[in-house]
Amino acid sequence: MNLAAYPYLKLYACLLLCCSLLPAPLQAQSAGRAGNSRAWVPLELILKYEPLSPAPARATQLLREYSQVEQTAQQLMSPWGVKLETVQPVYRQLLQQLTASGQTERALLERAGRAGKRPLSPTHFSRSLLLRFAYSRMDMPQLAQSLLASAAQWEARGLRLLEVSPNYLYKALSTPDDSLYSLQWAHQLTQAEQAWDTERGSPEVIIAIIDSGIDELHPDLVENLLPGFDFVDVNTSGYDSWELLEGEDYRIQDDDPEDTDGHGTHVAGIAAAKGFDQFGVTGVCPGCSILPLRASARFRH
């Protein structure tokens, strides 16, 4: 099937990618910049830390830690000609969930990731803070380096800095150069371009398309395809009122999920058509792998 024949692609909710959570307010009137380096939001830093004494990331514990971070930062920076204005979590919604549930961050993330059964790596989502300043004699990269250089002072207060950086600005939106991308209005509607700035999928992520099969030679799909399987095994003698179509595979389960209907190819293209290659269209997850599983056949009534 030619995906070009289906410009009005429908996106399934299960294929939507998470948009980037890191704040980068584009509304800032003037961004800082050092030479040809990346621009940053004026008077803002992102700080990631952990307590020296292991402590579950519960809301009550985190609020105490945030207060300690604020006090420590202000004491250190006052002699540098810097005034701290506010300290708030980068992922404020996560703190709200922790407050409402009484659970730890790890418990929430384990529950969210249980379906994928993937091991969790350290996240420190709840211990990532946005620092805003009323004024600063230093530019943000200099201030970040000065804070990192004061590790001993932080550790004396029971905290370890893991990362401090300016709140960098990012160029808006990754727009694919695929020849038919302008017809894919659904990607703009669901703001997929914002997600592609952060993630486009990985071959290790496998999307099973349980449908009518797939066109295994389609140029927008072939590079992302895994070997599939045909599960169709219909007892055609029980369908007297249905006309069997010539060339359709009704009886043999095998490793050939060839698509004679086109619907499975269409859905696979929505999910993971190879993108950013100047050809055809792009899928929601253009870097993911496709596992085609044929589970339907054609009849004529």
Short mmCIF file of C-alpha atoms in Angstrom, two decimals:
data_model
loop_
_atom_site.label_atom_id
_atom_site.label_comp_id
_atom_site.label_asym_id
_atom_site.label_seq_id
_atom_site.Cartn_x
_atom_site.Cartn_y
_atom_site.Cartn_z
CA MET A 1 0.00 0.00 0.00
CA ASN A 2 1.18 3.49 -0.81
CA LEU A 3 1.06 5.62 2.34
CA ALA A 4 0.81 8.71 0.16
CA ALA A 5 -2.79 7.76 -0.51
CA TYR A 6 -3.64 8.38 3.15
CA PRO A 7 -2.75 11.99 3.97
CA TYR A 8 -5.30 12.19 6.76
CA LEU A 9 -3.54 9.95 9.24
CA LYS A 10 -5.25 9.17 12.54
CA LEU A 11 -3.02 8.91 15.58
CA TYR A 12 -3.79 6.30 18.19
CA ALA A 13 -3.53 7.45 21.79
CA CYS A 14 -1.19 4.58 22.68
CA LEU A 15 1.37 5.90 20.22
CA LEU A 16 1.55 9.42 21.54
CA LEU A 17 5.00 10.36 22.81
CA CYS A 18 5.58 12.25 26.01
CA CYS A 19 6.54 15.82 25.39
CA SER A 20 9.66 17.25 26.93
CA LEU A 21 9.27 18.12 30.63
CA LEU A 22 12.27 20.40 30.94
CA PRO A 23 11.15 24.05 31.07
CA ALA A 24 12.67 26.36 28.52
CA PRO A 25 10.47 29.47 28.43
CA LEU A 26 10.65 30.90 24.94
CA GLN A 27 8.83 34.00 26.11
CA ALA A 28 11.99 35.40 27.74
CA GLN A 29 12.61 38.84 26.28
CA SER A 30 16.37 38.53 26.09
CA ALA A 31 18.38 35.37 26.35
CA GLY A 32 21.96 35.12 27.54
CA ARG A 33 24.64 33.84 25.22
CA ALA A 34 28.40 33.32 25.44
CA GLY A 35 30.13 33.53 22.07
CA ASN A 36 28.66 30.92 19.74
CA SER A 37 27.43 28.69 22.58
CA ARG A 38 23.83 27.82 23.37
CA ALA A 39 21.49 30.52 24.63
CA TRP A 40 19.92 30.34 28.06
CA VAL A 41 17.01 31.88 29.95
CA PRO A 42 18.20 34.99 31.84
CA LEU A 43 18.51 34.62 35.62
CA GLU A 44 17.57 30.93 35.80
CA LEU A 45 19.50 27.78 36.70
CA ILE A 46 18.56 24.11 36.84
CA LEU A 47 20.04 22.37 39.89
CA LYS A 48 19.98 18.62 40.53
CA TYR A 49 21.00 17.23 43.91
CA GLU A 50 20.74 14.24 46.24
CA PRO A 51 20.90 13.95 50.04
CA LEU A 52 24.07 12.42 51.45
CA SER A 53 21.96 10.30 53.77
CA PRO A 54 19.61 8.13 51.68
CA ALA A 55 16.04 9.30 52.14
CA PRO A 56 12.91 8.24 50.20
CA ALA A 57 11.65 11.02 47.99
CA ARG A 58 8.33 11.69 49.72
CA ALA A 59 6.64 15.09 49.58
CA THR A 60 7.32 15.97 53.23
CA GLN A 61 11.00 15.01 52.93
CA LEU A 62 11.39 16.89 49.66
CA LEU A 63 9.91 20.11 51.02
CA ARG A 64 12.47 20.06 53.85
CA GLU A 65 15.26 19.48 51.33
CA TYR A 66 14.04 22.30 49.07
CA SER A 67 14.17 24.69 52.01
CA GLN A 68 17.71 23.55 52.79
CA VAL A 69 18.76 24.07 49.17
CA GLU A 70 17.29 27.58 49.18
CA GLN A 71 19.03 28.57 52.41
CA THR A 72 22.36 27.11 51.32
CA ALA A 73 22.26 28.72 47.90
CA GLN A 74 21.40 32.15 49.25
CA GLN A 75 24.15 32.03 51.89
CA LEU A 76 26.74 31.04 49.30
CA MET A 77 25.69 33.50 46.62
CA SER A 78 25.10 36.69 48.59
CA PRO A 79 28.83 37.56 48.63
CA TRP A 80 28.93 36.97 44.86
CA GLY A 81 26.43 39.74 44.13
CA VAL A 82 23.58 37.32 43.47
CA LYS A 83 20.08 37.43 44.99
CA LEU A 84 17.95 34.31 44.86
CA GLU A 85 14.27 34.98 44.21
CA THR A 86 12.52 31.57 44.13
CA VAL A 87 13.28 27.85 44.25
CA GLN A 88 10.73 25.44 42.84
CA PRO A 89 10.73 21.87 41.52
CA VAL A 90 11.19 21.50 37.80
CA TYR A 91 8.54 18.78 37.74
CA ARG A 92 5.88 20.43 39.86
CA GLN A 93 3.17 17.97 38.83
CA LEU A 94 5.26 15.12 40.22
CA LEU A 95 5.43 16.85 43.61
CA GLN A 96 1.65 17.28 43.51
CA GLN A 97 1.23 13.54 42.84
CA LEU A 98 3.59 12.68 45.69
CA THR A 99 1.66 14.98 48.03
CA ALA A 100 -1.69 13.52 47.02
CA SER A 101 -0.64 9.86 47.14
CA GLY A 102 1.79 9.85 50.06
CA GLN A 103 4.00 7.52 48.00
CA THR A 104 7.67 7.82 47.13
CA GLU A 105 8.89 8.93 43.73
CA ARG A 106 10.26 5.47 43.03
CA ALA A 107 6.94 3.81 43.86
CA LEU A 108 5.11 6.11 41.45
CA LEU A 109 7.63 5.50 38.66
CA GLU A 110 7.62 1.75 39.21
CA ARG A 111 3.86 1.69 38.95
CA ALA A 112 3.99 3.73 35.74
CA GLY A 113 6.71 1.57 34.20
CA ARG A 114 5.46 -1.84 35.33
CA ALA A 115 3.78 -2.58 32.01
CA GLY A 116 7.06 -2.20 30.16
CA LYS A 117 8.96 -4.23 32.81
CA ARG A 118 12.06 -2.14 32.26
CA PRO A 119 14.61 -1.67 35.06
CA LEU A 120 14.59 1.84 36.47
CA SER A 121 17.75 3.88 36.41
CA PRO A 122 18.26 6.73 38.93
CA THR A 123 16.01 9.60 37.93
CA HIS A 124 16.17 12.40 40.53
CA PHE A 125 13.09 13.94 38.92
CA SER A 126 11.81 15.20 42.26
CA ARG A 127 15.25 16.54 43.22
CA SER A 128 15.62 18.75 40.17
CA LEU A 129 15.01 22.40 41.02
CA LEU A 130 14.58 25.60 39.06
CA LEU A 131 16.36 28.56 40.66
CA ARG A 132 15.26 32.06 39.65
CA PHE A 133 17.27 35.15 40.62
CA ALA A 134 16.28 38.74 41.19
CA TYR A 135 19.72 39.86 39.95
CA SER A 136 23.20 38.48 39.42
CA ARG A 137 26.61 39.98 38.73
CA MET A 138 27.59 36.68 37.10
CA ASP A 139 26.17 35.25 33.93
CA MET A 140 24.43 31.91 34.33
CA PRO A 141 27.26 29.58 33.15
CA GLN A 142 29.67 31.31 35.55
CA LEU A 143 27.21 31.06 38.41
CA ALA A 144 26.62 27.38 37.66
CA GLN A 145 30.35 26.67 37.77
CA SER A 146 30.74 28.59 41.02
CA LEU A 147 28.02 26.55 42.67
CA LEU A 148 29.56 23.29 41.49
CA ALA A 149 32.93 24.44 42.83
CA SER A 150 31.39 24.87 46.28
CA ALA A 151 30.75 21.14 46.71
CA ALA A 152 32.32 21.04 50.18
CA GLN A 153 29.92 23.67 51.52
CA TRP A 154 26.93 21.75 50.15
CA GLU A 155 28.15 18.46 51.60
CA ALA A 156 28.61 20.12 54.99
CA ARG A 157 24.87 20.73 54.84
CA GLY A 158 24.07 17.13 53.90
CA LEU A 159 23.58 17.67 50.16
CA ARG A 160 25.50 16.61 47.07
CA LEU A 161 25.20 18.61 43.85
CA LEU A 162 24.87 16.34 40.84
CA GLU A 163 24.42 18.97 38.16
CA VAL A 164 23.98 22.72 37.83
CA SER A 165 23.39 24.32 34.45
CA PRO A 166 21.73 27.31 32.82
CA ASN A 167 18.14 26.77 31.72
CA TYR A 168 19.13 26.44 28.10
CA LEU A 169 16.87 27.54 25.28
CA TYR A 170 16.16 25.12 22.46
CA LYS A 171 15.26 25.87 18.90
CA ALA A 172 11.59 25.29 18.41
CA LEU A 173 10.41 22.02 16.95
CA SER A 174 12.05 19.29 14.90
CA THR A 175 10.29 19.36 11.53
CA PRO A 176 10.81 16.30 9.30
CA ASP A 177 11.97 16.88 5.73
CA ASP A 178 9.90 14.00 4.33
CA SER A 179 8.38 14.90 0.97
CA LEU A 180 4.76 14.30 2.07
CA TYR A 181 5.08 15.60 5.61
CA SER A 182 3.08 18.74 4.84
CA LEU A 183 0.00 16.50 4.43
CA GLN A 184 0.35 15.02 7.91
CA TRP A 185 -1.65 17.63 9.80
CA ALA A 186 -2.17 15.26 12.75
CA HIS A 187 1.46 15.59 13.88
CA GLN A 188 1.03 19.33 14.31
CA LEU A 189 -2.33 18.78 16.03
CA THR A 190 -0.80 16.47 18.64
CA GLN A 191 2.41 18.54 18.94
CA ALA A 192 4.57 15.57 17.99
CA GLU A 193 7.28 17.93 16.74
CA GLN A 194 7.89 19.09 20.31
CA ALA A 195 8.41 15.48 21.39
CA TRP A 196 10.84 14.83 18.52
CA ASP A 197 13.09 17.54 19.92
CA THR A 198 13.71 15.13 22.80
CA GLU A 199 13.02 11.61 21.53
CA ARG A 200 12.29 9.90 18.19
CA GLY A 201 12.27 6.31 19.38
CA SER A 202 14.82 3.52 19.49
CA PRO A 203 15.12 0.21 17.58
CA GLU A 204 15.01 -1.47 20.99
CA VAL A 205 11.41 -0.28 21.35
CA ILE A 206 9.21 -2.73 19.43
CA ILE A 207 5.71 -1.79 18.29
CA ALA A 208 3.56 -4.81 17.43
CA ILE A 209 1.03 -4.07 14.68
CA ILE A 210 -1.75 -6.68 14.99
CA ASP A 211 -3.70 -6.07 11.82
CA SER A 212 -3.98 -7.20 8.20
CA GLY A 213 -0.23 -7.65 7.78
CA ILE A 214 2.28 -5.35 6.18
CA ASP A 215 3.88 -4.45 2.85
CA GLU A 216 7.35 -5.75 3.63
CA LEU A 217 8.90 -3.86 0.72
CA HIS A 218 7.41 -0.45 1.47
CA PRO A 219 10.33 2.02 1.36
CA ASP A 220 9.05 4.01 4.36
CA LEU A 221 8.82 0.87 6.51
CA VAL A 222 11.42 -1.64 5.37
CA GLU A 223 14.28 -0.29 7.51
CA ASN A 224 12.22 -0.51 10.71
CA LEU A 225 10.69 -3.97 10.11
CA LEU A 226 11.32 -7.07 12.21
CA PRO A 227 10.39 -10.58 11.00
CA GLY A 228 6.65 -10.98 11.50
CA PHE A 229 4.10 -13.76 11.58
CA ASP A 230 0.76 -14.66 9.98
CA PHE A 231 -1.73 -16.00 12.55
CA VAL A 232 -4.69 -16.30 10.15
CA ASP A 233 -6.13 -19.84 9.99
CA VAL A 234 -9.79 -19.66 8.94
CA ASN A 235 -11.99 -22.67 8.31
CA THR A 236 -13.41 -21.31 5.06
CA SER A 237 -16.01 -24.11 4.76
CA GLY A 238 -18.08 -22.39 7.41
CA TYR A 239 -18.50 -19.16 5.46
CA ASP A 240 -20.86 -20.15 2.64
CA SER A 241 -22.35 -16.67 2.36
CA TRP A 242 -18.93 -15.05 2.01
CA GLU A 243 -16.91 -14.97 -1.20
CA LEU A 244 -13.26 -15.93 -0.90
CA LEU A 245 -10.86 -13.67 -2.76
CA GLU A 246 -8.25 -15.03 -5.12
CA GLY A 247 -4.73 -14.87 -3.78
CA GLU A 248 -5.79 -14.36 -0.16
CA ASP A 249 -4.09 -16.54 2.47
CA TYR A 250 -6.80 -17.98 4.72
CA ARG A 251 -5.42 -21.26 6.04
CA ILE A 252 -1.67 -21.29 6.52
CA GLN A 253 -0.02 -19.88 9.66
CA ASP A 254 3.49 -18.93 8.66
CA ASP A 255 6.15 -16.25 8.89
CA ASP A 256 4.81 -14.30 5.89
CA PRO A 257 2.54 -11.45 7.12
CA GLU A 258 2.03 -10.02 3.62
CA ASP A 259 -0.70 -7.36 3.57
CA THR A 260 -3.30 -7.67 0.80
CA ASP A 261 -5.75 -5.24 2.38
CA GLY A 262 -3.51 -2.26 3.13
CA HIS A 263 -4.86 -1.39 6.55
CA GLY A 264 -2.00 -2.94 8.51
CA THR A 265 0.54 -1.11 6.37
CA HIS A 266 -1.34 2.12 6.98
CA VAL A 267 -1.31 1.62 10.76
CA ALA A 268 2.38 0.65 10.75
CA GLY A 269 3.14 3.88 8.91
CA ILE A 270 1.30 5.90 11.55
CA ALA A 271 3.29 4.19 14.27
CA ALA A 272 6.82 4.08 12.90
CA ALA A 273 7.33 5.06 9.28
CA LYS A 274 10.97 6.03 8.90
CA GLY A 275 11.20 9.82 9.05
CA PHE A 276 13.63 12.66 8.49
CA ASP A 277 14.84 11.01 5.27
CA GLN A 278 13.40 13.33 2.58
CA PHE A 279 10.97 10.62 1.45
CA GLY A 280 7.28 9.89 1.97
CA VAL A 281 5.90 10.41 5.49
CA THR A 282 7.07 10.03 9.08
CA GLY A 283 5.60 7.95 11.89
CA VAL A 284 5.01 9.03 15.47
CA CYS A 285 8.03 6.93 16.54
CA PRO A 286 10.24 7.00 13.41
CA GLY A 287 13.14 5.32 15.19
CA CYS A 288 11.21 2.36 16.66
CA SER A 289 10.99 -1.20 15.34
CA ILE A 290 7.82 -2.64 13.81
CA LEU A 291 6.68 -6.22 14.51
CA PRO A 292 3.98 -7.06 11.91
CA LEU A 293 1.45 -9.68 13.03
CA ARG A 294 -1.24 -10.64 10.50
CA ALA A 295 -4.54 -11.33 12.27
CA SER A 296 -7.20 -10.62 9.61
CA ALA A 297 -8.07 -11.66 6.07
CA ARG A 298 -10.35 -10.27 3.33
CA PHE A 299 -13.80 -11.61 2.43
CA ARG A 300 -16.52 -10.28 0.16
CA HIS A 301 -20.11 -10.57 1.42
#
